[in-house]
CSV table of C-alpha atoms in Angstrom, one decimal:
chain,number,residue,atom,x,y,z
A,1,MET,CA,17.4,7.7,7.5
A,2,ALA,CA,18.5,11.0,6.0
A,3,ALA,CA,16.3,13.9,6.5
A,4,ASN,CA,14.7,15.9,3.7
A,5,PRO,CA,15.9,19.5,3.3
A,6,ALA,CA,14.2,21.8,5.7
A,7,PRO,CA,11.4,23.8,4.2
A,8,SER,CA,13.1,27.2,4.4
A,9,ARG,CA,11.4,30.4,3.4
A,10,ASP,CA,14.3,32.0,1.4
A,11,GLY,CA,12.0,34.0,-0.8
A,12,CYS,CA,10.5,30.9,-2.3
A,13,ALA,CA,6.9,31.2,-1.0
A,14,LEU,CA,4.4,32.1,-3.7
A,15,SER,CA,1.0,33.9,-3.3
A,16,GLY,CA,-2.4,34.2,-5.0
A,17,PRO,CA,-3.3,32.0,-8.0
A,18,THR,CA,0.3,31.1,-8.7
A,19,MET,CA,0.6,29.5,-5.2
A,20,TRP,CA,-2.6,27.5,-5.7
A,21,LEU,CA,-1.6,26.5,-9.2
A,22,ALA,CA,1.8,25.3,-8.0
A,23,GLY,CA,0.2,23.5,-5.1
A,24,GLY,CA,-2.3,21.8,-7.4
A,25,VAL,CA,0.5,20.5,-9.7
A,26,LEU,CA,2.4,19.1,-6.7
A,27,ALA,CA,-0.7,17.6,-5.2
A,28,LEU,CA,-1.5,16.0,-8.6
A,29,SER,CA,1.9,14.4,-8.6
A,30,ASN,CA,1.3,12.9,-5.2
A,31,PHE,CA,-2.2,11.8,-6.3
A,32,MET,CA,-0.7,9.9,-9.3
A,33,VAL,CA,1.9,8.1,-7.3
A,34,VAL,CA,-0.6,7.0,-4.6
A,35,LEU,CA,-3.2,6.1,-7.2
A,36,ASP,CA,-0.8,3.6,-8.7
A,37,THR,CA,-0.6,1.7,-5.4
A,38,SER,CA,-4.3,0.8,-5.8
A,39,ILE,CA,-5.3,1.1,-9.4
A,40,ALA,CA,-3.9,-2.3,-10.3
A,41,ASN,CA,-5.7,-4.1,-7.5
A,42,VAL,CA,-8.9,-4.8,-9.4
A,43,SER,CA,-7.1,-5.3,-12.7
A,44,VAL,CA,-5.1,-8.3,-11.6
A,45,PRO,CA,-7.5,-10.9,-13.2
A,46,HIS,CA,-7.4,-8.9,-16.5
A,47,ILE,CA,-3.6,-8.8,-16.4
A,48,ALA,CA,-3.3,-12.5,-15.4
A,49,GLY,CA,-5.6,-13.5,-18.3
A,50,SER,CA,-3.9,-11.3,-20.8
A,51,LEU,CA,-0.4,-12.6,-19.9
A,52,ALA,CA,-1.5,-16.2,-19.4
A,53,ILE,CA,-0.4,-16.3,-15.7
A,54,SER,CA,-2.2,-17.2,-12.5
A,55,PRO,CA,-3.9,-14.5,-10.3
A,56,ASP,CA,-1.3,-15.2,-7.6
A,57,GLN,CA,1.5,-14.3,-10.1
A,58,GLY,CA,-0.6,-11.3,-11.1
A,59,THR,CA,-0.2,-9.9,-7.6
A,60,TRP,CA,3.5,-9.5,-8.2
A,61,VAL,CA,2.5,-6.4,-10.2
A,62,ILE,CA,1.4,-4.9,-6.9
A,63,THR,CA,4.1,-6.2,-4.6
A,64,SER,CA,7.0,-5.3,-6.9
A,65,TYR,CA,5.9,-1.7,-7.0
A,66,SER,CA,5.5,-1.5,-3.2
A,67,VAL,CA,8.8,-3.1,-2.4
A,68,ALA,CA,10.7,-0.8,-4.8
A,69,GLU,CA,9.0,2.2,-3.5
A,70,ALA,CA,9.8,1.2,0.1
A,71,ILE,CA,13.5,0.6,-0.6
A,72,CYS,CA,13.8,4.0,-2.3
A,73,VAL,CA,12.4,6.0,0.6
A,74,PRO,CA,15.7,6.0,2.6
A,75,LEU,CA,17.5,7.5,-0.5
A,76,THR,CA,15.2,10.5,-0.8
A,77,GLY,CA,16.9,12.7,1.7
A,78,TRP,CA,20.4,12.0,0.4
A,79,LEU,CA,19.3,12.5,-3.3
A,80,ALA,CA,17.6,15.9,-2.4
A,81,MET,CA,20.7,17.2,-0.5
A,82,ARG,CA,23.1,16.0,-3.2
A,83,PHE,CA,21.3,17.1,-6.3
A,84,GLY,CA,18.6,19.5,-5.1
A,85,THR,CA,14.9,18.9,-4.2
A,86,VAL,CA,13.4,20.2,-7.4
A,87,LYS,CA,15.9,18.4,-9.7
A,88,VAL,CA,15.3,15.1,-8.0
A,89,TYR,CA,11.5,15.6,-8.0
A,90,LEU,CA,11.4,16.5,-11.7
A,91,ALA,CA,13.7,13.5,-12.6
A,92,ALA,CA,11.5,11.2,-10.5
A,93,MET,CA,8.3,12.5,-12.2
A,94,ALA,CA,9.9,12.1,-15.7
A,95,GLY,CA,11.1,8.6,-14.8
A,96,PHE,CA,7.6,7.6,-13.5
A,97,GLY,CA,6.0,8.7,-16.7
A,98,LEU,CA,8.6,6.7,-18.8
A,99,PHE,CA,8.2,3.5,-16.7
A,100,SER,CA,4.4,4.0,-17.0
A,101,ILE,CA,4.8,3.7,-20.8
A,102,LEU,CA,6.9,0.6,-20.4
A,103,CYS,CA,4.3,-0.9,-18.1
A,104,GLY,CA,1.6,-0.4,-20.6
A,105,MET,CA,3.7,-1.9,-23.4
A,106,SER,CA,4.9,-4.9,-21.4
A,107,PRO,CA,4.3,-8.2,-23.3
A,108,THR,CA,5.3,-10.5,-20.5
A,109,LEU,CA,5.0,-10.7,-16.7
A,110,GLY,CA,8.8,-10.3,-16.4
A,111,ALA,CA,8.8,-7.1,-18.4
A,112,LEU,CA,5.8,-5.8,-16.5
A,113,VAL,CA,7.3,-6.5,-13.1
A,114,ALA,CA,10.6,-4.9,-14.1
A,115,ALA,CA,8.8,-1.8,-15.3
A,116,ARG,CA,6.7,-1.7,-12.1
A,117,ILE,CA,10.0,-1.8,-10.1
A,118,GLY,CA,11.1,1.2,-12.1
A,119,GLN,CA,7.9,2.9,-11.3
A,120,GLY,CA,8.4,2.2,-7.6
A,121,ILE,CA,12.0,3.5,-7.7
A,122,CYS,CA,10.8,6.7,-9.2
A,123,GLY,CA,7.6,7.0,-7.1
A,124,GLY,CA,9.3,6.5,-3.8
A,125,PRO,CA,10.8,10.0,-3.6
A,126,ILE,CA,7.8,11.8,-5.0
A,127,MET,CA,5.6,11.6,-2.0
A,128,PRO,CA,8.0,13.1,0.5
A,129,LEU,CA,9.4,15.6,-2.0
A,130,THR,CA,6.0,17.0,-3.0
A,131,GLN,CA,5.4,17.4,0.7
A,132,THR,CA,8.6,19.3,1.1
A,133,LEU,CA,8.0,21.5,-1.9
A,134,LEU,CA,4.4,22.3,-0.8
A,135,LEU,CA,5.9,23.6,2.5
A,136,ARG,CA,8.3,25.8,0.5
A,137,VAL,CA,5.7,27.1,-1.9
A,138,PHE,CA,3.1,28.0,0.7
A,139,PRO,CA,3.9,30.7,3.2
A,140,SER,CA,4.1,29.9,6.9
A,141,GLU,CA,0.5,31.0,7.7
A,142,LYS,CA,-0.9,28.7,5.0
A,143,ARG,CA,1.1,25.7,6.0
A,144,GLY,CA,-1.9,23.9,7.4
A,145,GLN,CA,-3.7,24.4,4.1
A,146,ALA,CA,-0.7,23.0,2.2
A,147,MET,CA,-0.7,19.8,4.3
A,148,GLY,CA,-4.4,19.5,4.0
A,149,LEU,CA,-4.1,19.6,0.2
A,150,TRP,CA,-1.4,17.0,0.3
A,151,ALA,CA,-3.3,14.7,2.8
A,152,MET,CA,-6.5,15.0,0.7
A,153,THR,CA,-4.8,13.6,-2.4
A,154,THR,CA,-3.3,10.8,-0.3
A,155,VAL,CA,-6.8,9.8,0.9
A,156,VAL,CA,-8.7,10.4,-2.3
A,157,ALA,CA,-6.3,8.5,-4.6
A,158,PRO,CA,-7.0,5.0,-3.1
A,159,ILE,CA,-10.8,5.7,-3.6
A,160,ALA,CA,-10.3,6.6,-7.2
A,161,GLY,CA,-7.8,3.8,-7.9
A,162,PRO,CA,-10.2,0.7,-7.8
A,163,VAL,CA,-13.0,2.6,-9.7
A,164,LEU,CA,-10.6,3.9,-12.4
A,165,GLY,CA,-8.8,0.6,-12.7
A,166,GLY,CA,-11.9,-1.4,-13.0
A,167,THR,CA,-13.6,0.9,-15.5
A,168,ILE,CA,-10.5,1.2,-17.7
A,169,SER,CA,-9.8,-2.6,-17.6
A,170,ASP,CA,-13.4,-3.5,-18.5
A,171,ASN,CA,-14.0,-0.9,-21.2
A,172,TRP,CA,-10.5,-0.5,-22.8
A,173,SER,CA,-7.7,-2.7,-21.6
A,174,TRP,CA,-5.5,-3.0,-18.5
A,175,HIS,CA,-2.6,-1.3,-20.4
A,176,TRP,CA,-4.4,2.0,-20.1
A,177,ILE,CA,-4.3,2.0,-16.3
A,178,PHE,CA,-0.6,2.8,-16.9
A,179,PHE,CA,-0.9,4.9,-20.0
A,180,ILE,CA,-3.2,7.4,-18.2
A,181,ASN,CA,-0.2,8.5,-16.2
A,182,ILE,CA,1.6,9.9,-19.2
A,183,PRO,CA,-0.4,13.2,-19.7
A,184,ILE,CA,-0.4,13.7,-15.9
A,185,ALA,CA,3.4,13.2,-15.7
A,186,ILE,CA,3.9,15.6,-18.6
A,187,THR,CA,1.6,18.2,-17.0
A,188,CYS,CA,3.3,17.9,-13.7
A,189,VAL,CA,6.9,18.0,-15.0
A,190,VAL,CA,6.2,21.1,-17.2
A,191,GLY,CA,4.0,22.8,-14.6
A,192,SER,CA,6.5,22.2,-11.8
A,193,TYR,CA,9.5,23.4,-13.8
A,194,MET,CA,7.7,26.6,-14.6
A,195,LEU,CA,6.3,27.3,-11.2
A,196,VAL,CA,8.6,25.8,-8.5
A,197,ARG,CA,12.1,25.7,-10.0
A,198,ARG,CA,12.9,28.9,-8.0
A,199,CYS,CA,12.4,26.8,-4.9
A,200,GLU,CA,15.5,24.7,-5.5
A,201,THR,CA,17.5,23.8,-2.4
A,202,ALA,CA,21.2,24.1,-1.9
A,203,GLN,CA,23.3,21.1,-3.0
A,204,VAL,CA,25.5,19.5,-0.4
A,205,ARG,CA,28.1,16.7,-1.0
A,206,ALA,CA,26.4,14.4,1.5
A,207,ARG,CA,27.9,11.0,2.2
A,208,ILE,CA,25.7,8.0,1.3
A,209,ASP,CA,25.7,4.7,3.2
A,210,ALA,CA,26.1,2.6,0.1
A,211,GLY,CA,26.8,-0.6,2.2
A,212,GLY,CA,23.6,-0.2,4.1
A,213,MET,CA,21.5,0.5,1.0
A,214,ALA,CA,23.0,-2.6,-0.7
A,215,LEU,CA,22.2,-4.8,2.3
A,216,LEU,CA,18.7,-3.3,2.4
A,217,VAL,CA,18.0,-4.2,-1.2
A,218,LEU,CA,19.5,-7.6,-0.7
A,219,TRP,CA,17.4,-8.8,2.2
A,220,VAL,CA,14.2,-7.1,1.3
A,221,GLY,CA,14.4,-8.3,-2.3
A,222,ALA,CA,15.2,-11.9,-1.3
A,223,LEU,CA,12.3,-11.9,1.2
A,224,GLN,CA,9.8,-10.6,-1.3
A,225,ILE,CA,10.9,-13.0,-4.0
A,226,MET,CA,10.6,-15.8,-1.5
A,227,LEU,CA,7.1,-14.8,-0.5
A,228,ASP,CA,6.0,-14.4,-4.1
A,229,LEU,CA,7.4,-17.6,-5.5
A,230,GLY,CA,7.1,-19.8,-2.4
A,231,ARG,CA,3.7,-21.3,-3.1
A,232,ASP,CA,4.5,-22.1,-6.7
A,233,ARG,CA,7.8,-23.7,-5.7
A,234,ASP,CA,6.3,-25.8,-2.8
A,235,TRP,CA,8.0,-23.6,-0.2
A,236,PHE,CA,11.0,-25.1,1.6
A,237,HIS,CA,10.9,-28.3,-0.5
A,238,SER,CA,12.5,-26.1,-3.1
A,239,THR,CA,16.3,-25.5,-2.9
A,240,PHE,CA,15.8,-22.0,-4.5
A,241,ILE,CA,13.3,-20.9,-1.8
A,242,VAL,CA,15.6,-22.2,0.9
A,243,ALA,CA,18.5,-20.2,-0.6
A,244,LEU,CA,16.3,-17.1,-0.7
A,245,ALA,CA,15.3,-17.6,2.9
A,246,CYS,CA,18.9,-17.9,4.0
A,247,ILE,CA,19.9,-14.8,2.0
A,248,ALA,CA,17.1,-12.8,3.5
A,249,ALA,CA,17.9,-14.0,7.1
A,250,VAL,CA,21.7,-13.5,6.9
A,251,GLY,CA,21.2,-10.2,4.9
A,252,PHE,CA,18.8,-8.9,7.6
A,253,VAL,CA,21.1,-9.7,10.5
A,254,THR,CA,24.1,-8.2,8.6
A,255,PHE,CA,22.0,-5.1,7.8
A,256,LEU,CA,21.1,-4.6,11.5
A,257,ILE,CA,24.8,-4.9,12.6
A,258,TRP,CA,26.0,-2.6,9.8
A,259,GLU,CA,23.4,0.2,10.4
A,260,LEU,CA,23.8,0.1,14.1
A,261,THR,CA,27.6,0.7,13.8
A,262,GLN,CA,27.5,3.5,11.2
A,263,ASP,CA,27.7,7.2,12.0
A,264,ASN,CA,25.4,8.2,9.2
A,265,PRO,CA,23.3,5.1,8.5
A,266,ALA,CA,20.9,4.9,5.5
A,267,VAL,CA,18.2,3.7,8.0
A,268,ASP,CA,18.6,5.0,11.5
A,269,LEU,CA,17.6,2.0,13.5
A,270,ARG,CA,18.6,3.7,16.8
A,271,VAL,CA,15.1,5.3,16.9
A,272,PHE,CA,13.8,1.8,17.9
A,273,ARG,CA,15.3,2.3,21.3
A,274,HIS,CA,12.3,4.4,22.1
A,275,ARG,CA,9.6,2.1,23.3
A,276,GLY,CA,6.8,4.3,22.0
A,277,PHE,CA,8.2,4.4,18.5
A,278,SER,CA,8.8,0.7,18.4
A,279,ALA,CA,5.3,-0.2,19.5
A,280,SER,CA,3.8,2.4,17.1
A,281,VAL,CA,5.7,1.2,14.1
A,282,ILE,CA,4.9,-2.5,14.8
A,283,ALA,CA,1.2,-1.6,15.2
A,284,LEU,CA,1.4,0.4,12.0
A,285,ALA,CA,3.0,-2.4,10.0
A,286,VAL,CA,0.6,-5.1,11.2
A,287,THR,CA,-2.5,-2.9,10.7
A,288,TYR,CA,-1.5,-1.5,7.3
A,289,GLY,CA,-0.3,-4.9,6.1
A,290,THR,CA,-3.6,-6.5,7.1
A,291,PHE,CA,-5.7,-3.6,5.6
A,292,PHE,CA,-3.8,-3.5,2.3
A,293,SER,CA,-3.9,-7.3,1.8
A,294,ALA,CA,-7.7,-7.3,2.3
A,295,VAL,CA,-7.9,-4.6,-0.3
A,296,VAL,CA,-6.0,-6.7,-2.8
A,297,VAL,CA,-7.6,-10.1,-2.1
A,298,THR,CA,-11.2,-9.0,-2.1
A,299,PRO,CA,-11.3,-7.9,-5.8
A,300,GLN,CA,-9.7,-11.2,-6.8
A,301,TRP,CA,-12.4,-13.2,-5.0
A,302,LEU,CA,-15.2,-11.0,-6.4
A,303,GLN,CA,-14.0,-11.5,-10.0
A,304,GLY,CA,-12.7,-15.0,-9.7
A,305,ALA,CA,-15.6,-16.6,-7.8
A,306,MET,CA,-18.5,-14.1,-7.6
A,307,GLY,CA,-18.7,-13.1,-11.3
A,308,TYR,CA,-18.1,-9.4,-10.7
A,309,THR,CA,-16.4,-7.4,-13.4
A,310,ALA,CA,-13.3,-5.3,-12.5
A,311,GLN,CA,-15.5,-2.2,-12.6
A,312,TRP,CA,-18.0,-3.5,-10.1
A,313,SER,CA,-15.4,-4.9,-7.8
A,314,GLY,CA,-13.9,-1.4,-7.8
A,315,TYR,CA,-17.4,-0.1,-6.9
A,316,VAL,CA,-17.4,-2.4,-3.9
A,317,THR,CA,-13.9,-1.6,-2.5
A,318,ALA,CA,-14.0,2.2,-3.3
A,319,TRP,CA,-16.7,2.8,-0.6
A,320,GLN,CA,-14.0,2.6,2.1
A,321,GLY,CA,-12.6,5.9,1.0
A,322,LEU,CA,-15.9,7.9,1.4
A,323,LEU,CA,-16.0,8.2,5.2
A,324,ALA,CA,-12.2,8.4,5.3
A,325,VAL,CA,-12.3,11.7,3.5
A,326,VAL,CA,-14.9,13.1,5.8
A,327,PHE,CA,-13.4,11.9,9.1
A,328,SER,CA,-9.8,12.9,8.2
A,329,LEU,CA,-10.9,16.5,8.8
A,330,ILE,CA,-12.6,15.6,12.1
A,331,VAL,CA,-9.8,13.4,13.5
A,332,GLY,CA,-7.2,16.2,12.9
A,333,LYS,CA,-9.2,18.4,15.4
A,334,LEU,CA,-9.8,15.6,17.9
A,335,SER,CA,-6.1,14.7,18.1
A,336,GLY,CA,-5.5,17.8,20.1
A,337,LYS,CA,-8.3,17.2,22.5
A,338,PHE,CA,-8.1,13.4,23.3
A,339,ASP,CA,-5.4,10.9,24.1
A,340,PRO,CA,-4.0,9.8,20.7
A,341,ARG,CA,-3.7,6.3,22.0
A,342,LEU,CA,-7.5,6.2,22.6
A,343,LEU,CA,-8.2,7.4,19.1
A,344,VAL,CA,-5.8,4.9,17.5
A,345,SER,CA,-7.1,2.0,19.6
A,346,PHE,CA,-10.7,3.0,18.6
A,347,GLY,CA,-9.7,3.2,15.0
A,348,MET,CA,-8.1,-0.2,15.0
A,349,CYS,CA,-11.0,-1.8,16.9
A,350,TRP,CA,-13.4,-0.3,14.4
A,351,MET,CA,-11.4,-1.6,11.5
A,352,ALA,CA,-11.3,-5.0,13.2
A,353,GLY,CA,-15.1,-5.0,13.5
A,354,SER,CA,-15.4,-4.0,9.8
A,355,ILE,CA,-13.2,-6.9,8.8
A,356,PHE,CA,-14.9,-9.4,11.2
A,357,VAL,CA,-18.3,-8.7,9.5
A,358,ARG,CA,-16.8,-9.9,6.3
A,359,SER,CA,-16.0,-13.3,7.8
A,360,GLY,CA,-19.7,-14.0,7.4
A,361,TRP,CA,-19.7,-13.6,3.6
A,362,THR,CA,-21.0,-16.4,1.5
A,363,SER,CA,-21.1,-17.2,-2.2
A,364,SER,CA,-24.7,-15.7,-2.3
A,365,THR,CA,-23.8,-12.4,-0.5
A,366,ASP,CA,-25.4,-9.4,-2.3
A,367,TYR,CA,-23.7,-6.2,-3.3
A,368,TRP,CA,-24.6,-4.0,-0.3
A,369,THR,CA,-23.6,-6.7,2.2
A,370,LEU,CA,-20.2,-6.6,0.4
A,371,ALA,CA,-20.1,-2.8,0.2
A,372,LEU,CA,-21.3,-1.7,3.7
A,373,PRO,CA,-18.3,-3.2,5.6
A,374,HIS,CA,-16.0,-1.2,3.2
A,375,LEU,CA,-18.0,1.9,3.9
A,376,ALA,CA,-17.7,1.3,7.6
A,377,MET,CA,-13.9,0.7,7.3
A,378,GLY,CA,-13.5,4.3,6.0
A,379,LEU,CA,-14.6,5.7,9.4
A,380,GLY,CA,-11.8,3.8,11.3
A,381,MET,CA,-8.9,4.6,8.9
A,382,PRO,CA,-8.3,8.3,9.9
A,383,PHE,CA,-8.5,7.4,13.6
A,384,PHE,CA,-5.7,4.9,12.9
A,385,PHE,CA,-3.4,6.9,10.5
A,386,VAL,CA,-3.5,10.5,11.8
A,387,PRO,CA,-3.1,9.9,15.6
A,388,LEU,CA,-0.6,7.1,15.1
A,389,THR,CA,1.7,9.6,13.3
A,390,ILE,CA,1.5,11.8,16.4
A,391,LEU,CA,2.3,8.9,18.7
A,392,SER,CA,5.3,7.6,16.7
A,393,LEU,CA,6.9,11.0,16.1
A,394,GLY,CA,6.1,12.1,19.6
A,395,SER,CA,8.1,9.2,21.0
A,396,VAL,CA,11.5,10.3,19.6
A,397,GLN,CA,13.8,13.3,20.1
A,398,PRO,CA,13.1,16.3,17.9
A,399,LYS,CA,16.4,15.8,15.9
A,400,GLU,CA,15.2,12.2,15.1
A,401,THR,CA,11.8,13.2,13.8
A,402,ALA,CA,12.8,13.1,10.1
A,403,SER,CA,14.5,9.7,10.5
A,404,ALA,CA,11.5,8.3,12.4
A,405,ALA,CA,9.1,9.6,9.8
A,406,GLY,CA,11.1,8.0,6.9
A,407,LEU,CA,11.4,4.7,8.8
A,408,SER,CA,7.7,4.7,9.4
A,409,SER,CA,7.0,5.2,5.8
A,410,PHE,CA,9.4,2.4,4.8
A,411,MET,CA,7.7,0.0,7.2
A,412,ARG,CA,4.2,0.9,6.1
A,413,THR,CA,5.0,0.5,2.4
A,414,LEU,CA,6.9,-2.8,2.9
A,415,SER,CA,4.2,-4.2,5.2
A,416,GLY,CA,1.7,-3.7,2.4
A,417,ALA,CA,3.8,-5.8,0.0
A,418,VAL,CA,4.6,-8.5,2.5
A,419,GLY,CA,1.0,-8.6,3.8
A,420,THR,CA,-0.3,-9.1,0.3
A,421,SER,CA,2.0,-12.0,-0.4
A,422,VAL,CA,1.2,-13.7,2.9
A,423,ALA,CA,-2.5,-13.1,2.6
A,424,THR,CA,-2.8,-14.5,-1.0
A,425,THR,CA,-0.8,-17.6,0.1
A,426,ILE,CA,-3.0,-18.2,3.1
A,427,TRP,CA,-6.1,-17.7,1.0
A,428,ALA,CA,-5.0,-20.0,-1.8
A,429,ASN,CA,-3.6,-22.8,0.5
A,430,GLY,CA,-6.8,-22.6,2.7
A,431,ALA,CA,-8.9,-22.9,-0.4
A,432,VAL,CA,-7.0,-26.1,-1.5
A,433,ARG,CA,-7.4,-27.7,2.0
A,434,THR,CA,-11.1,-26.8,2.2
A,435,HIS,CA,-11.7,-28.1,-1.3
A,436,ALA,CA,-10.2,-31.4,-0.3
A,437,GLU,CA,-12.3,-31.6,2.9
A,438,LEU,CA,-15.5,-30.8,1.0
A,439,VAL,CA,-14.8,-33.4,-1.7
A,440,GLY,CA,-14.3,-36.0,1.1
A,441,SER,CA,-17.5,-35.1,2.9
A,442,ILE,CA,-20.1,-34.7,0.1
A,443,ASN,CA,-21.8,-37.5,-1.7
A,444,PRO,CA,-24.1,-36.1,-4.4
A,445,SER,CA,-27.6,-37.7,-4.2
A,446,PRO,CA,-28.1,-40.3,-7.0
A,447,GLY,CA,-31.5,-38.8,-7.5
A,448,LEU,CA,-30.1,-35.3,-8.0
A,449,VAL,CA,-27.5,-36.7,-10.5
A,450,ALA,CA,-30.2,-38.5,-12.3
A,451,GLN,CA,-32.4,-35.4,-12.4
A,452,LEU,CA,-29.6,-33.3,-13.9
A,453,GLU,CA,-28.8,-36.0,-16.5
A,454,SER,CA,-32.4,-36.2,-17.4
A,455,SER,CA,-32.4,-32.5,-18.0
A,456,GLY,CA,-29.8,-32.9,-20.7
A,457,TYR,CA,-26.6,-32.7,-18.8
A,458,SER,CA,-23.9,-35.3,-19.5
A,459,PRO,CA,-22.2,-37.1,-16.6
A,460,ALA,CA,-19.1,-35.0,-17.3
A,461,GLN,CA,-21.1,-31.8,-17.1
A,462,VAL,CA,-22.6,-32.8,-13.8
A,463,ARG,CA,-19.2,-33.5,-12.4
A,464,ALA,CA,-18.0,-30.1,-13.7
A,465,MET,CA,-21.0,-28.3,-12.1
A,466,VAL,CA,-20.3,-30.0,-8.7
A,467,GLU,CA,-16.6,-29.2,-9.0
A,468,ASN,CA,-17.3,-25.5,-9.8
A,469,LEU,CA,-19.6,-25.3,-6.8
A,470,LEU,CA,-16.9,-26.9,-4.5
A,471,THR,CA,-14.3,-24.5,-5.8
A,472,GLN,CA,-16.6,-21.5,-5.2
A,473,GLU,CA,-17.4,-22.5,-1.7
A,474,SER,CA,-13.8,-23.4,-0.8
A,475,LEU,CA,-12.7,-19.9,-1.9
A,476,VAL,CA,-15.2,-18.1,0.2
A,477,ILE,CA,-14.7,-20.3,3.3
A,478,SER,CA,-10.9,-19.7,3.1
A,479,LEU,CA,-11.5,-16.0,2.6
A,480,ASP,CA,-13.7,-15.9,5.7
A,481,HIS,CA,-11.0,-17.7,7.7
A,482,MET,CA,-8.4,-15.1,6.5
A,483,PHE,CA,-10.7,-12.3,7.7
A,484,GLU,CA,-10.9,-14.0,11.1
A,485,ILE,CA,-7.1,-14.0,11.3
A,486,ALA,CA,-7.1,-10.3,10.2
A,487,THR,CA,-9.5,-9.4,12.9
A,488,ALA,CA,-7.3,-11.0,15.6
A,489,LEU,CA,-4.2,-9.1,14.2
A,490,LEU,CA,-6.0,-5.8,14.3
A,491,LEU,CA,-7.2,-6.4,17.9
A,492,LEU,CA,-3.7,-7.3,18.9
A,493,SER,CA,-2.4,-4.0,17.4
A,494,ALA,CA,-5.1,-2.1,19.3
A,495,ALA,CA,-3.8,-3.6,22.5
A,496,LEU,CA,-0.2,-3.0,21.5
A,497,ILE,CA,-0.7,0.7,21.1
A,498,TRP,CA,-1.1,1.1,24.9
A,499,LEU,CA,2.6,0.3,25.3
A,500,VAL,CA,3.2,3.8,23.8
A,501,PRO,CA,3.7,6.6,26.3
A,502,LYS,CA,1.3,9.5,25.9
A,503,PRO,CA,3.0,12.4,24.0
A,504,ARG,CA,4.0,15.2,26.3
A,505,LYS,CA,4.9,17.7,23.5
A,506,ALA,CA,3.5,19.1,20.3
A,507,VAL,CA,4.5,17.1,17.3
A,508,ASP,CA,5.4,18.5,13.9
A,509,THR,CA,3.8,15.9,11.6
A,510,SER,CA,4.8,17.8,8.4
A,511,GLN,CA,7.8,15.4,8.0
A,512,ALA,CA,5.7,12.3,8.2
A,513,HIS,CA,5.6,11.0,4.7
């Protein structure tokens, strides 16, 4: 995976208020892109209702963005070298704003998914490029502050996303969760042009691995479409789903062979020869996919079965960011004093415990019983994210650091999309099976039925009440089973991390995006 241009100091570093103003604009850009990965999570029921689609189809709004963003990460380094870091960043920001307008104006699911793919394509390069430009804008002695500013926006944005998304969807309309990006994009484009255009990097006619990128788009796209449409098409009973599965499998194998035989591959798979990197990235993908899917599914359950509004479901899930902000600062210091494997394993086990507590939720669970596990989750997240970066990058050679960082980012983002599709399918299928089991096992008391009918309910209304109760209970039982599976996956990841050798050298994490 091509490296980003090195953060050289060729007279670009700023100072005083100008430096902080430029840093603030770049951090705001990163905040907006990360925000859009979570702002739609609680708005899925609103979007589904407005466009007359099922909640399962509504999740395509989330997965399409994540997949497009993941696919574009490998292109970032080549684009920056070919056209210049600042030019690519400004074009990506302008494109992100344009596609935000198109998202808000979308009249159909197809149009919205297409616009979200455009958002993801433009958003993919923004995170690593804002990191690169921050390192150029801030002088060497303030590099830690620059990365702290960047990391803070990365942590805070997921907290703000559910709250903003819920509040906007309930009080205005879901369209405005995209329209709010427009003034931010304009501010960032104008501010960045005025403040950081002098930090442009030299342009190099770098070669691009077009074949590798085409194969990447082919197999990832086929896989995600298969996962998104599989349940609606009855999985492998559908010829179309079978065709997609074959395309994804053949495309993936061809992609592996192609990239392993290229001198300058789009995705440098050779870094997987390092045991520590392989174990770290697998643990990262499993853990992040599990975490992100829970963040997506929980608001759907709260709004679809528990009667929560989008705003209040956002208030439930946003708690997980509170302790994450606090402990991000602490974990950074602990990473230099303790074995990173111990910190990562602790973080994963803590997250597993926070997920397992949720497996006891019922249809009568109160707000704080819902919110407290999310609050607890925030403590484990920094122990997972920060030291795992050190472990993965510490397992490769220095010249492979940028490629390893880009590949980690790709796997993390892709696992979020795949995990969401798999989790929603498991939840929905589990609810159907549980509903059938409950229908076969209950036999409403004739006395109860008679009592309800004597209270003025018609037989049809009584049946509807029983059906609603069964649906509500089947959804929560299936959700609890899903959380049990998630707990097992997190514990497995915690054990897997001990296959990683302990880092023996200091690791430059500035390239981890």
